[in-house]
XYZ file of C-alpha atoms in Angstrom:
720
model
C 104.091 63.544 152.693
C 101.506 66.285 152.998
C 102.768 67.260 156.487
C 106.422 67.745 155.485
C 107.776 71.332 155.637
C 111.076 73.069 155.466
C 112.459 76.372 156.595
C 113.320 78.467 153.486
C 115.535 81.601 153.485
C 114.572 83.873 150.676
C 117.694 85.612 149.217
C 117.111 88.757 147.127
C 119.445 91.400 145.709
C 122.800 89.708 146.467
C 125.721 88.709 144.301
C 126.858 85.297 142.938
C 130.506 84.631 142.261
C 132.020 81.461 140.673
C 135.522 80.266 141.313
C 137.728 78.379 138.850
C 136.321 75.025 140.040
C 132.767 76.096 139.261
C 131.636 76.544 142.919
C 129.198 79.366 143.346
C 128.916 81.582 146.451
C 126.326 84.179 147.287
C 126.848 87.391 149.291
C 124.999 90.630 150.036
C 121.347 91.441 149.471
C 118.652 90.813 151.941
C 117.161 87.653 153.524
C 113.692 86.688 154.683
C 112.541 83.381 156.329
C 109.375 81.403 155.589
C 107.950 77.943 155.915
C 107.404 75.824 152.720
C 105.029 72.848 152.855
C 105.202 69.905 150.505
C 101.446 70.033 149.901
C 101.543 73.547 148.461
C 100.943 74.312 144.801
C 103.348 76.463 142.957
C 100.774 79.307 142.890
C 100.440 79.164 146.704
C 104.216 79.104 146.924
C 104.454 82.334 144.858
C 101.690 83.935 146.809
C 103.586 83.231 150.160
C 106.806 84.657 148.775
C 105.035 87.758 147.560
C 103.487 88.245 150.976
C 106.845 87.723 152.716
C 108.569 90.288 150.416
C 105.980 92.994 150.964
C 103.651 92.051 148.087
C 106.458 92.080 145.489
C 105.111 91.314 142.019
C 106.759 88.067 140.944
C 105.885 87.828 137.255
C 109.381 88.840 136.308
C 111.225 86.682 138.890
C 112.510 83.128 138.789
C 113.120 80.887 141.820
C 116.195 78.682 142.161
C 117.969 76.604 144.724
C 121.046 74.423 145.185
C 120.836 70.660 145.770
C 122.304 69.417 149.055
C 126.098 69.354 148.997
C 126.082 70.799 145.452
C 126.791 74.487 144.998
C 127.679 74.287 141.359
C 124.222 73.918 139.759
C 121.133 76.059 140.309
C 117.836 74.206 140.079
C 114.683 75.994 138.906
C 111.283 75.901 140.626
C 108.632 76.582 137.925
C 105.746 74.187 138.605
C 104.106 72.064 141.274
C 106.397 69.077 140.812
C 109.520 71.184 140.995
C 108.275 72.606 144.294
C 107.442 69.096 145.664
C 110.938 67.797 144.739
C 112.636 70.748 146.289
C 110.835 70.019 149.673
C 111.683 66.367 149.502
C 115.388 67.027 148.715
C 115.726 69.296 151.734
C 113.392 67.666 154.289
C 116.480 66.673 156.414
C 118.161 70.029 156.059
C 117.854 72.674 158.708
C 117.304 75.467 156.269
C 117.199 75.898 152.487
C 118.231 78.954 150.513
C 115.780 80.019 147.790
C 117.178 82.637 145.380
C 114.661 85.108 143.948
C 116.296 86.154 140.671
C 114.913 88.786 138.235
C 114.216 87.776 134.644
C 114.826 89.974 131.625
C 112.724 89.346 128.538
C 111.469 86.104 130.062
C 115.088 84.816 130.593
C 117.306 84.929 133.621
C 120.250 87.140 133.024
C 123.095 84.687 132.931
C 126.279 86.622 133.059
C 127.955 89.939 133.778
C 131.434 91.317 133.128
C 132.299 91.620 136.859
C 131.239 90.384 140.229
C 129.723 93.644 141.416
C 126.336 93.103 139.785
C 123.398 92.151 142.000
C 122.167 88.593 141.897
C 118.680 89.589 140.709
C 120.434 90.697 137.515
C 122.987 87.977 136.697
C 125.093 84.950 137.417
C 128.805 84.845 136.622
C 129.907 82.171 134.059
C 133.462 81.051 133.432
C 134.747 79.562 130.117
C 137.049 76.491 130.141
C 140.045 78.662 129.237
C 139.400 80.740 132.449
C 138.481 83.904 130.690
C 135.146 85.393 131.750
C 132.657 85.744 128.860
C 129.105 87.029 128.938
C 126.781 84.035 128.328
C 123.059 84.386 128.417
C 122.725 80.597 128.025
C 124.513 79.799 131.365
C 121.013 79.255 132.946
C 120.367 76.615 130.305
C 122.942 74.265 131.737
C 120.226 72.821 133.968
C 117.230 72.658 131.633
C 117.798 68.898 131.764
C 118.212 67.801 135.371
C 117.761 64.013 135.183
C 115.369 61.069 135.505
C 111.916 62.091 136.594
C 111.898 65.570 135.205
C 108.481 66.279 133.805
C 107.621 68.376 130.652
C 104.328 69.420 129.150
C 104.951 67.452 126.039
C 107.604 66.267 123.565
C 107.976 69.710 122.066
C 108.876 71.231 125.420
C 111.370 68.470 126.021
C 113.010 68.979 122.604
C 113.229 72.711 123.278
C 114.880 72.114 126.731
C 117.248 69.561 125.193
C 118.338 72.065 122.521
C 119.114 74.700 125.104
C 120.979 72.090 127.153
C 123.088 71.155 124.120
C 123.987 74.780 123.402
C 124.972 75.368 126.972
C 127.065 72.173 127.146
C 128.254 72.534 123.567
C 127.571 69.065 122.160
C 125.741 67.676 119.148
C 123.000 65.101 119.259
C 120.885 62.926 117.033
C 117.310 61.619 117.380
C 117.024 57.805 117.582
C 113.249 57.978 118.207
C 111.246 61.120 117.867
C 107.450 61.078 117.841
C 104.500 62.318 119.812
C 104.869 59.687 122.572
C 108.657 59.174 122.958
C 111.920 60.832 122.212
C 115.337 59.117 122.398
C 118.506 61.037 121.754
C 122.161 60.203 121.768
C 125.375 62.256 121.458
C 126.852 62.215 117.994
C 130.450 61.881 119.250
C 131.544 58.236 118.733
C 133.342 58.067 122.080
C 130.591 59.713 124.144
C 128.207 57.201 125.869
C 125.534 59.892 126.724
C 122.034 58.975 125.877
C 118.623 60.183 127.080
C 115.059 58.765 126.746
C 111.818 60.552 127.540
C 108.223 59.293 127.016
C 104.752 59.418 128.419
C 104.319 57.786 131.770
C 101.749 54.934 131.874
C 100.091 56.282 135.078
C 99.209 59.875 134.364
C 100.371 60.352 130.771
C 103.014 62.963 131.800
C 105.953 63.360 129.458
C 109.029 62.732 131.582
C 112.620 61.610 131.393
C 112.835 57.857 131.955
C 116.496 57.134 131.397
C 119.770 58.980 131.241
C 122.808 56.868 130.325
C 126.410 58.022 130.950
C 127.743 61.520 131.130
C 129.249 63.788 128.457
C 132.883 63.366 127.621
C 132.694 65.509 124.517
C 132.027 69.080 125.724
C 134.354 71.410 123.924
C 134.582 74.892 122.612
C 135.787 73.309 119.358
C 132.320 71.936 118.638
C 130.936 73.470 115.468
C 128.380 75.742 117.113
C 126.663 76.756 113.854
C 125.100 73.274 113.804
C 123.514 73.971 117.231
C 121.559 76.990 115.902
C 118.587 75.745 113.876
C 116.580 78.248 111.861
C 113.580 77.985 114.170
C 115.722 78.418 117.269
C 117.406 81.571 115.782
C 113.907 82.864 114.983
C 112.680 82.347 118.536
C 115.734 84.163 119.950
C 115.574 87.275 117.661
C 111.857 87.603 117.318
C 111.329 90.201 119.976
C 114.277 92.293 118.892
C 113.124 92.090 115.264
C 109.748 93.421 116.352
C 111.404 96.498 117.825
C 114.016 96.772 115.056
C 112.535 95.724 111.619
C 115.887 96.508 109.949
C 117.829 94.045 112.121
C 120.520 92.871 109.665
C 121.626 89.251 109.367
C 125.253 90.307 110.053
C 124.182 91.921 113.251
C 122.161 88.834 114.249
C 125.241 86.629 113.733
C 127.416 88.970 115.813
C 124.878 89.181 118.627
C 124.482 85.367 118.799
C 128.197 84.989 118.877
C 128.564 87.436 121.734
C 125.615 86.323 123.770
C 125.529 82.594 123.098
C 128.939 81.766 121.856
C 127.428 80.407 118.609
C 129.073 81.038 115.225
C 126.491 81.549 112.475
C 127.141 82.254 108.846
C 125.129 84.932 106.958
C 122.743 82.412 105.350
C 121.745 80.895 108.731
C 121.050 84.321 110.215
C 119.047 85.404 107.125
C 116.806 82.342 107.124
C 116.273 82.661 110.913
C 115.225 86.257 110.389
C 112.865 85.213 107.532
C 111.096 82.663 109.800
C 110.867 85.231 112.608
C 109.264 87.756 110.305
C 106.703 85.265 109.168
C 105.830 84.451 112.717
C 105.644 88.092 113.762
C 103.604 89.483 110.852
C 100.693 87.651 109.355
C 99.598 88.236 105.729
C 96.586 90.237 107.021
C 98.924 92.716 108.840
C 101.139 92.858 105.749
C 98.139 93.677 103.607
C 96.841 96.334 105.939
C 100.101 98.094 105.650
C 100.306 97.922 101.813
C 96.663 98.554 100.817
C 96.468 102.223 101.811
C 99.472 102.855 99.554
C 97.911 100.907 96.727
C 94.586 102.698 97.105
C 96.363 106.058 96.794
C 98.294 104.939 93.758
C 95.057 103.899 92.059
C 93.605 107.401 92.653
C 96.754 109.002 91.309
C 97.104 106.852 88.169
C 93.394 106.206 87.385
C 91.409 109.233 88.345
C 87.704 108.559 88.775
C 88.244 105.115 90.230
C 86.634 103.959 93.457
C 88.905 102.360 96.040
C 88.221 101.761 99.767
C 90.286 100.013 102.430
C 88.741 99.354 105.809
C 90.691 98.027 108.844
C 88.821 95.662 111.112
C 89.611 94.061 114.430
C 92.226 91.422 114.722
C 94.421 92.807 111.877
C 91.735 92.005 109.355
C 90.722 94.249 106.535
C 88.351 94.790 103.526
C 89.457 96.294 100.237
C 87.128 97.420 97.379
C 88.197 98.648 93.977
C 86.352 99.645 90.845
C 88.482 101.214 88.145
C 87.179 104.198 86.229
C 87.429 102.325 82.924
C 85.253 99.530 84.289
C 82.634 101.917 85.731
C 82.516 103.906 82.490
C 82.220 100.794 80.363
C 79.363 99.364 82.471
C 77.455 102.684 82.563
C 77.785 103.407 78.825
C 78.161 100.151 77.030
C 77.041 97.093 78.980
C 73.489 95.840 79.697
C 72.281 96.706 83.188
C 73.181 93.225 84.435
C 75.610 92.323 87.267
C 76.674 88.814 88.287
C 77.605 88.599 91.989
C 80.075 85.797 92.720
C 82.792 84.755 95.155
C 86.089 83.985 93.456
C 88.395 81.561 95.138
C 91.983 81.970 94.003
C 93.457 78.528 94.739
C 96.925 79.405 96.044
C 95.586 82.359 98.151
C 93.719 80.401 100.952
C 93.538 83.408 103.271
C 91.528 85.721 101.104
C 88.360 85.603 98.994
C 87.497 87.867 96.147
C 83.944 89.160 95.861
C 83.122 90.249 92.290
C 80.507 92.197 90.395
C 80.706 91.313 86.664
C 78.705 92.464 83.746
C 78.780 91.158 80.112
C 79.544 93.026 76.868
C 77.734 92.981 73.527
C 79.579 89.749 72.693
C 78.520 87.983 75.812
C 82.023 88.088 77.287
C 82.679 88.826 80.934
C 83.339 92.522 81.916
C 84.626 92.834 85.540
C 83.185 95.981 87.154
C 84.190 95.750 90.770
C 86.276 93.486 93.097
C 86.749 93.231 96.836
C 89.290 91.426 98.932
C 87.779 89.936 102.172
C 88.722 87.197 104.600
C 85.501 85.175 104.089
C 82.211 85.098 102.250
C 79.981 86.415 105.043
C 76.719 88.359 104.873
C 78.439 91.315 106.527
C 81.114 91.436 103.813
C 78.656 91.107 101.018
C 76.550 93.906 102.448
C 79.636 96.117 102.697
C 80.558 95.223 99.101
C 77.131 96.133 97.782
C 77.183 99.445 99.607
C 80.595 100.305 98.049
C 79.309 99.234 94.671
C 76.278 101.519 94.949
C 78.476 104.413 95.907
C 80.687 103.730 92.834
C 77.846 103.895 90.314
C 76.769 107.488 89.430
C 73.185 106.443 88.755
C 72.488 102.787 89.827
C 69.127 102.660 88.045
C 67.221 99.391 87.463
C 69.952 96.784 87.618
C 69.391 93.068 87.310
C 71.534 91.028 89.701
C 72.313 87.346 89.212
C 73.779 85.290 92.090
C 73.499 81.998 94.009
C 71.501 83.739 96.685
C 73.681 82.534 99.560
C 75.177 84.564 102.469
C 71.950 86.661 102.695
C 72.173 88.062 99.164
C 68.454 87.766 98.555
C 67.855 90.256 101.368
C 70.907 92.520 101.016
C 70.463 93.170 97.313
C 66.931 94.298 97.716
C 67.963 96.348 100.741
C 70.892 98.193 99.109
C 69.332 98.298 95.583
C 65.557 98.499 96.295
C 64.568 99.131 92.611
C 66.644 96.227 91.272
C 65.765 92.677 90.164
C 67.482 89.558 91.467
C 67.612 86.124 89.903
C 69.415 82.803 90.193
C 72.684 81.850 88.519
C 71.193 79.189 86.277
C 74.252 76.836 86.400
C 74.224 76.964 90.224
C 70.528 76.351 90.300
C 70.739 73.288 88.013
C 73.496 71.789 90.154
C 71.388 72.374 93.274
C 68.468 70.665 91.532
C 70.619 67.651 90.828
C 71.266 67.179 94.476
C 67.494 66.850 95.066
C 67.052 63.932 92.627
C 66.046 60.577 94.013
C 69.089 58.220 94.340
C 66.865 55.350 93.317
C 66.343 56.831 89.851
C 68.349 55.661 86.921
C 70.763 57.996 85.199
C 68.392 58.112 82.208
C 65.526 59.350 84.372
C 67.737 61.888 86.084
C 68.872 63.272 82.780
C 65.302 63.559 81.641
C 64.368 65.497 84.801
C 67.315 67.873 84.298
C 66.196 68.484 80.703
C 62.626 69.290 81.928
C 64.107 71.785 84.379
C 66.146 73.423 81.634
C 63.036 73.666 79.410
C 61.139 75.252 82.275
C 63.981 77.776 82.821
C 64.130 78.802 79.186
C 60.354 78.813 78.588
C 59.270 82.273 77.582
C 55.522 81.796 78.202
C 53.722 80.747 81.395
C 51.804 77.919 79.651
C 55.086 76.400 78.522
C 56.565 76.719 82.004
C 53.546 75.016 83.543
C 53.766 72.196 81.075
C 57.310 71.267 82.022
C 56.642 71.770 85.764
C 53.852 69.233 85.330
C 56.225 66.730 83.721
C 58.437 67.029 86.767
C 55.529 66.756 89.142
C 54.341 63.584 87.453
C 57.652 61.979 88.400
C 58.061 63.577 91.864
C 55.559 65.786 93.774
C 58.269 66.577 96.358
C 60.630 67.836 93.646
C 57.982 69.965 92.086
C 57.086 71.502 95.485
C 60.777 72.328 96.019
C 60.869 74.172 92.669
C 57.841 76.236 93.633
C 59.422 77.025 97.032
C 62.488 78.444 95.294
C 60.230 81.068 93.621
C 60.255 80.419 89.799
C 60.143 84.230 89.282
C 63.829 84.097 90.154
C 64.951 81.643 87.507
C 62.357 81.071 84.797
C 62.162 83.444 81.736
C 58.379 83.066 81.796
C 58.094 84.793 85.176
C 61.374 86.752 85.651
C 60.846 90.484 85.714
C 64.416 91.533 85.231
C 66.381 91.869 81.947
C 68.999 89.157 81.353
C 68.855 89.477 77.549
C 69.844 85.827 77.094
C 72.717 85.813 79.646
C 72.122 83.264 82.322
C 75.542 82.616 83.853
C 79.047 84.092 84.027
C 82.444 82.365 84.153
C 84.329 85.132 85.928
C 85.881 82.631 88.395
C 87.560 80.714 85.525
C 88.712 83.981 83.940
C 90.319 85.236 87.076
C 91.848 81.815 87.789
C 93.595 81.907 84.425
C 95.055 85.250 85.253
C 96.558 84.282 88.645
C 99.638 81.915 88.938
C 98.425 78.775 90.514
C 101.784 77.575 91.709
C 102.425 80.009 94.528
C 100.593 82.480 96.675
C 100.820 86.168 95.827
C 100.730 88.997 98.429
C 97.361 90.771 98.225
C 98.703 93.885 96.447
C 100.408 91.854 93.845
C 97.248 89.721 93.457
C 95.187 92.852 92.815
C 97.772 94.348 90.514
C 97.955 91.073 88.517
C 94.262 91.331 87.968
C 94.583 95.006 87.043
C 97.322 94.206 84.472
C 95.082 91.510 82.839
C 92.112 93.874 82.829
C 94.286 96.533 81.173
C 95.343 93.976 78.502
C 91.808 92.661 78.045
C 90.397 96.165 77.478
C 93.092 97.106 75.008
C 92.793 93.789 73.040
C 89.063 93.967 72.725
C 89.087 97.581 71.774
C 91.549 96.912 68.968
C 89.743 93.857 67.723
C 86.494 95.735 67.424
C 88.070 98.297 65.070
C 87.888 95.742 62.231
C 84.103 95.147 62.576
C 82.070 96.606 59.761
C 78.553 95.582 60.774
C 76.174 97.543 62.996
C 75.827 94.682 65.403
C 78.577 92.701 67.145
C 79.460 89.378 65.497
C 77.656 87.183 68.011
C 74.459 89.298 67.756
C 74.682 89.220 63.987
C 74.799 85.403 64.095
C 71.834 85.133 66.347
C 69.882 87.519 64.104
C 70.791 85.512 61.029
C 69.483 82.329 62.702
C 66.101 83.957 63.387
C 66.001 85.285 59.803
C 66.408 81.795 58.400
C 63.508 80.581 60.574
C 61.361 83.436 59.303
C 61.637 82.320 55.629
C 58.841 79.741 56.108
C 56.512 81.957 58.001
C 53.689 84.131 56.680
C 52.133 87.294 57.965
C 48.435 86.524 58.158
C 47.050 90.006 58.530
C 47.455 93.436 60.074
C 45.234 94.157 63.042
C 43.729 97.560 62.445
C 41.784 97.841 65.685
C 42.322 101.171 67.342
C 43.793 102.370 64.164
C 47.171 100.771 64.855
C 48.839 99.629 61.646
C 51.956 98.274 63.359
C 50.364 95.231 64.949
C 50.576 91.964 62.931
C 49.579 88.347 63.223
C 52.080 85.700 62.111
C 51.229 82.078 61.509
C 53.763 79.502 62.857
C 51.567 76.520 63.613
C 50.041 78.909 66.118
C 49.148 82.522 65.592
C 51.493 85.045 67.252
C 50.837 88.775 67.508
C 53.745 91.194 66.829
C 53.689 94.801 67.902
C 56.389 96.780 66.229
C 55.899 99.906 68.304
C 56.350 98.151 71.630
C 58.950 95.686 70.343
C 56.767 92.755 71.547
C 55.681 89.337 70.291
C 53.330 87.048 72.154
C 56.088 84.344 71.979
C 58.078 86.631 74.328
C 61.422 85.567 72.786
C 62.045 89.082 71.537
C 61.611 90.524 75.003
C 63.713 87.840 76.692
C 66.759 87.947 74.299
C 66.760 91.483 72.988
C 67.064 90.069 69.443
C 63.912 90.084 67.219
C 62.307 86.721 67.031
C 61.462 84.974 63.702
C 57.837 86.233 63.859
C 58.966 89.866 64.116
C 61.504 89.357 61.290
C 58.739 88.003 59.092
C 56.864 91.248 59.643
C 59.967 93.272 58.898
C 60.419 91.438 55.632
C 56.836 92.225 54.625
C 56.994 95.871 55.689
C 60.546 96.341 54.232
C 62.146 97.280 57.513
C 65.660 96.513 58.777
C 65.683 94.053 61.692
C 68.910 95.469 62.954
C 67.147 98.693 64.022
C 65.020 96.605 66.426
C 67.839 94.874 68.328
C 68.644 95.958 71.908
C 71.166 98.790 71.827
C 73.682 96.789 73.893
C 74.346 94.466 70.913
C 75.419 97.404 68.685
C 79.060 97.834 67.747
C 79.118 101.418 68.921
C 77.980 100.348 72.367
C 80.628 97.638 72.439
C 83.235 100.329 71.617
C 81.966 102.543 74.418
C 82.415 99.610 76.771
C 86.120 99.491 76.070
C 86.575 103.178 75.362
C 88.497 104.051 78.596
C 91.841 102.420 79.310
C 93.146 101.187 82.662
C 96.402 103.055 83.234
C 99.537 101.271 84.520
C 100.824 101.672 88.049
C 104.527 101.805 87.367
C 105.822 101.697 90.993
C 103.707 98.729 92.134
C 106.767 97.308 93.920
C 105.542 98.487 97.326
C 107.869 100.504 99.589
C 107.819 100.208 103.328
C 104.604 101.652 104.547
C 104.872 105.190 105.898
C 103.786 105.954 109.437
C 101.165 108.468 108.338
C 99.375 105.951 106.111
C 99.170 103.239 108.698
C 98.388 105.556 111.613
C 95.471 107.024 109.593
C 94.049 103.501 109.562
C 94.765 102.935 113.262
C 97.413 100.350 112.377
C 101.003 99.817 113.585
C 103.605 99.901 110.781
C 105.029 96.424 109.964
C 107.799 95.517 107.464
C 106.849 94.101 104.109
C 107.334 90.366 103.845
C 109.002 88.592 100.939
C 107.434 85.168 100.623
C 109.940 82.489 99.583
C 108.324 80.076 97.153
C 108.601 76.340 97.332
C 110.518 74.492 94.586
C 112.621 75.661 91.693
C 111.710 79.211 90.457
C 110.136 79.417 87.036
C 112.376 80.334 84.145
C 109.838 82.956 83.102
C 109.627 85.940 85.454
C 106.313 86.349 87.269
C 105.821 89.812 85.788
C 106.411 89.888 82.035
C 106.666 93.679 82.119
C 110.075 93.523 83.781
C 111.600 90.724 81.692
C 115.035 91.846 80.481
C 117.451 89.708 78.521
C 121.165 90.216 78.452
C 122.706 90.137 74.964
C 125.271 87.359 74.374
C 128.684 88.712 73.424
C 131.640 86.738 72.000
C 134.871 87.021 73.984
C 136.963 86.457 70.877
C 135.632 88.862 68.279
C 133.595 91.051 70.697
C 130.557 90.642 68.508
C 126.970 90.127 69.747
C 124.657 87.210 69.113
C 127.045 84.334 69.582
C 129.743 83.047 71.916
C 133.297 81.871 71.543
C 132.380 78.251 70.766
C 130.228 79.218 67.854
C 132.325 82.117 66.557
C 133.087 81.939 62.859
C 135.821 84.594 62.790
C 139.063 82.800 61.939
C 141.844 82.777 64.541
C 144.837 84.810 63.431
C 148.362 83.888 64.507
């Protein structure tokens, strides 16, 4: 078999004509002779043709031939097996004509209006009624050639079968359809045609094993709209939609009717276009187009805000936003404390939100900055921290709280060298639980967790060491792990920063409540939904604080009252008058604690840790007739709370994004893409997604023309 060869005549640039019986003849052009060996690969075959035709580039050409004694059907040569079959079919022939035909848009042009066109451009097709009609799908008549034809897999077979059905105008149904076999039969009751393809047992190639009968149902009367599936329509129009984003469904239907003879209704064309747009433009490309517009609208409606969009390779992006109201509230009313956290919005699997969140005087979350990124990487966190630093007029000594992952321990100290950085306590406790010995009972595990919490909230070093020893008595390995995690990052006894009693933050839960969890929002709508909820949150809290009459916030007042109740049983032993300082006192509470009013310190360290005077300090205030409120941290005062929510976030009225302008996208180095409308799964909610645009139509009675009722409930008597 390896020594077989044939003499091939390469035909290029001629003309095909088809008579009424379907016989095709070729004339004109130029011819070149070459030998073709059965042992050649398809790549070697193309190389020899290129050499014969003066190094002609063959990427845009197809190769076809006629079977012996059959000049109605052109057979394609597109792989090694096609080439081998061609040699075997013609081994007894003197010569074989091979037609080199030019492809357009990866398809062979299949028809022209007259017979004067060259063969490298088209083949003439004739309809059953004898009228010539331009059909691109004429070349699809031979996508299924018969038993032994090989495909890359079941998907490629199904695609070829679909083209074959369009070309021959018949409907089919799947009898078997899975990854290893496909059996199809014609839907016409009187047609015996049936085909079966499966993986061969020898080399696992997917090939046609059986073809039963021939079609007796081909007809122009077949409902062609059933042949055009949504995915097929999308594959056909995809490239044209890329060049013409405003390609209308009506134009799509007309083009498919003219080029393929398929009659589509408007809905089919519209859904095919929708699928094609989803395949062409990813959500990242979509976001890259919209975010520059959104950034500019933030600047226009909320002056003083910080917003940055950065385009990355592969249609990726990063977006940072910190509204002026949030920056003002953090700088003027919140404690210098920021929680760094990644926020996963469940329906939006493609994006992550990086957040910097503070807390107000009530201990409630106060979002300061957000960033949209593709993943929680060290590079993205570093970029976020740099943008955050640029947003703050005077960063100062800020305390950061995080889980320490993705390189945050290093990046925070690098971008904010004068800051402090500690563990998120909830995260640390959960990580501690994973280190517990599985052989321990649940009771022992609970005791160990309680020892850890006591060590975390211990204000003095001796107390911390006591609870660490209790853990060590049960497990040396666990105690060593705690020391390796650096207790100065999580224990009040050793932490240098200022948490003022705030150890964790539930910003993820807060954002999750704001975002609809049923469907995925485009990134701009996601950000604007968060903005709307921030706007409402700031307004609501500002209004609620107007009714407060105390100097401190309600939660701070409650904490202070609890300490005052504890102080009732304490006694101030004496005033230490060393160095002439009359503001240092000793208070007896089982042990003796020293209180320094000038430095706001007590040796129990609870005053320093929480920002609220401890019971020992309050006992001194009672004796010296001073107001404990004056010794609370300023961040717990009502006036500071009001300054936190002093500035509003302004609406962005035109958040329904227009098509991106060329200037915006080109400034980012991006190509403009159309905005995608994502069709949601399931029945739409009765309540509109955006409550700002909810409009109800008044009910009007058709009998009396009054409003508020209809004809069935109208009480106006009928006059005759």
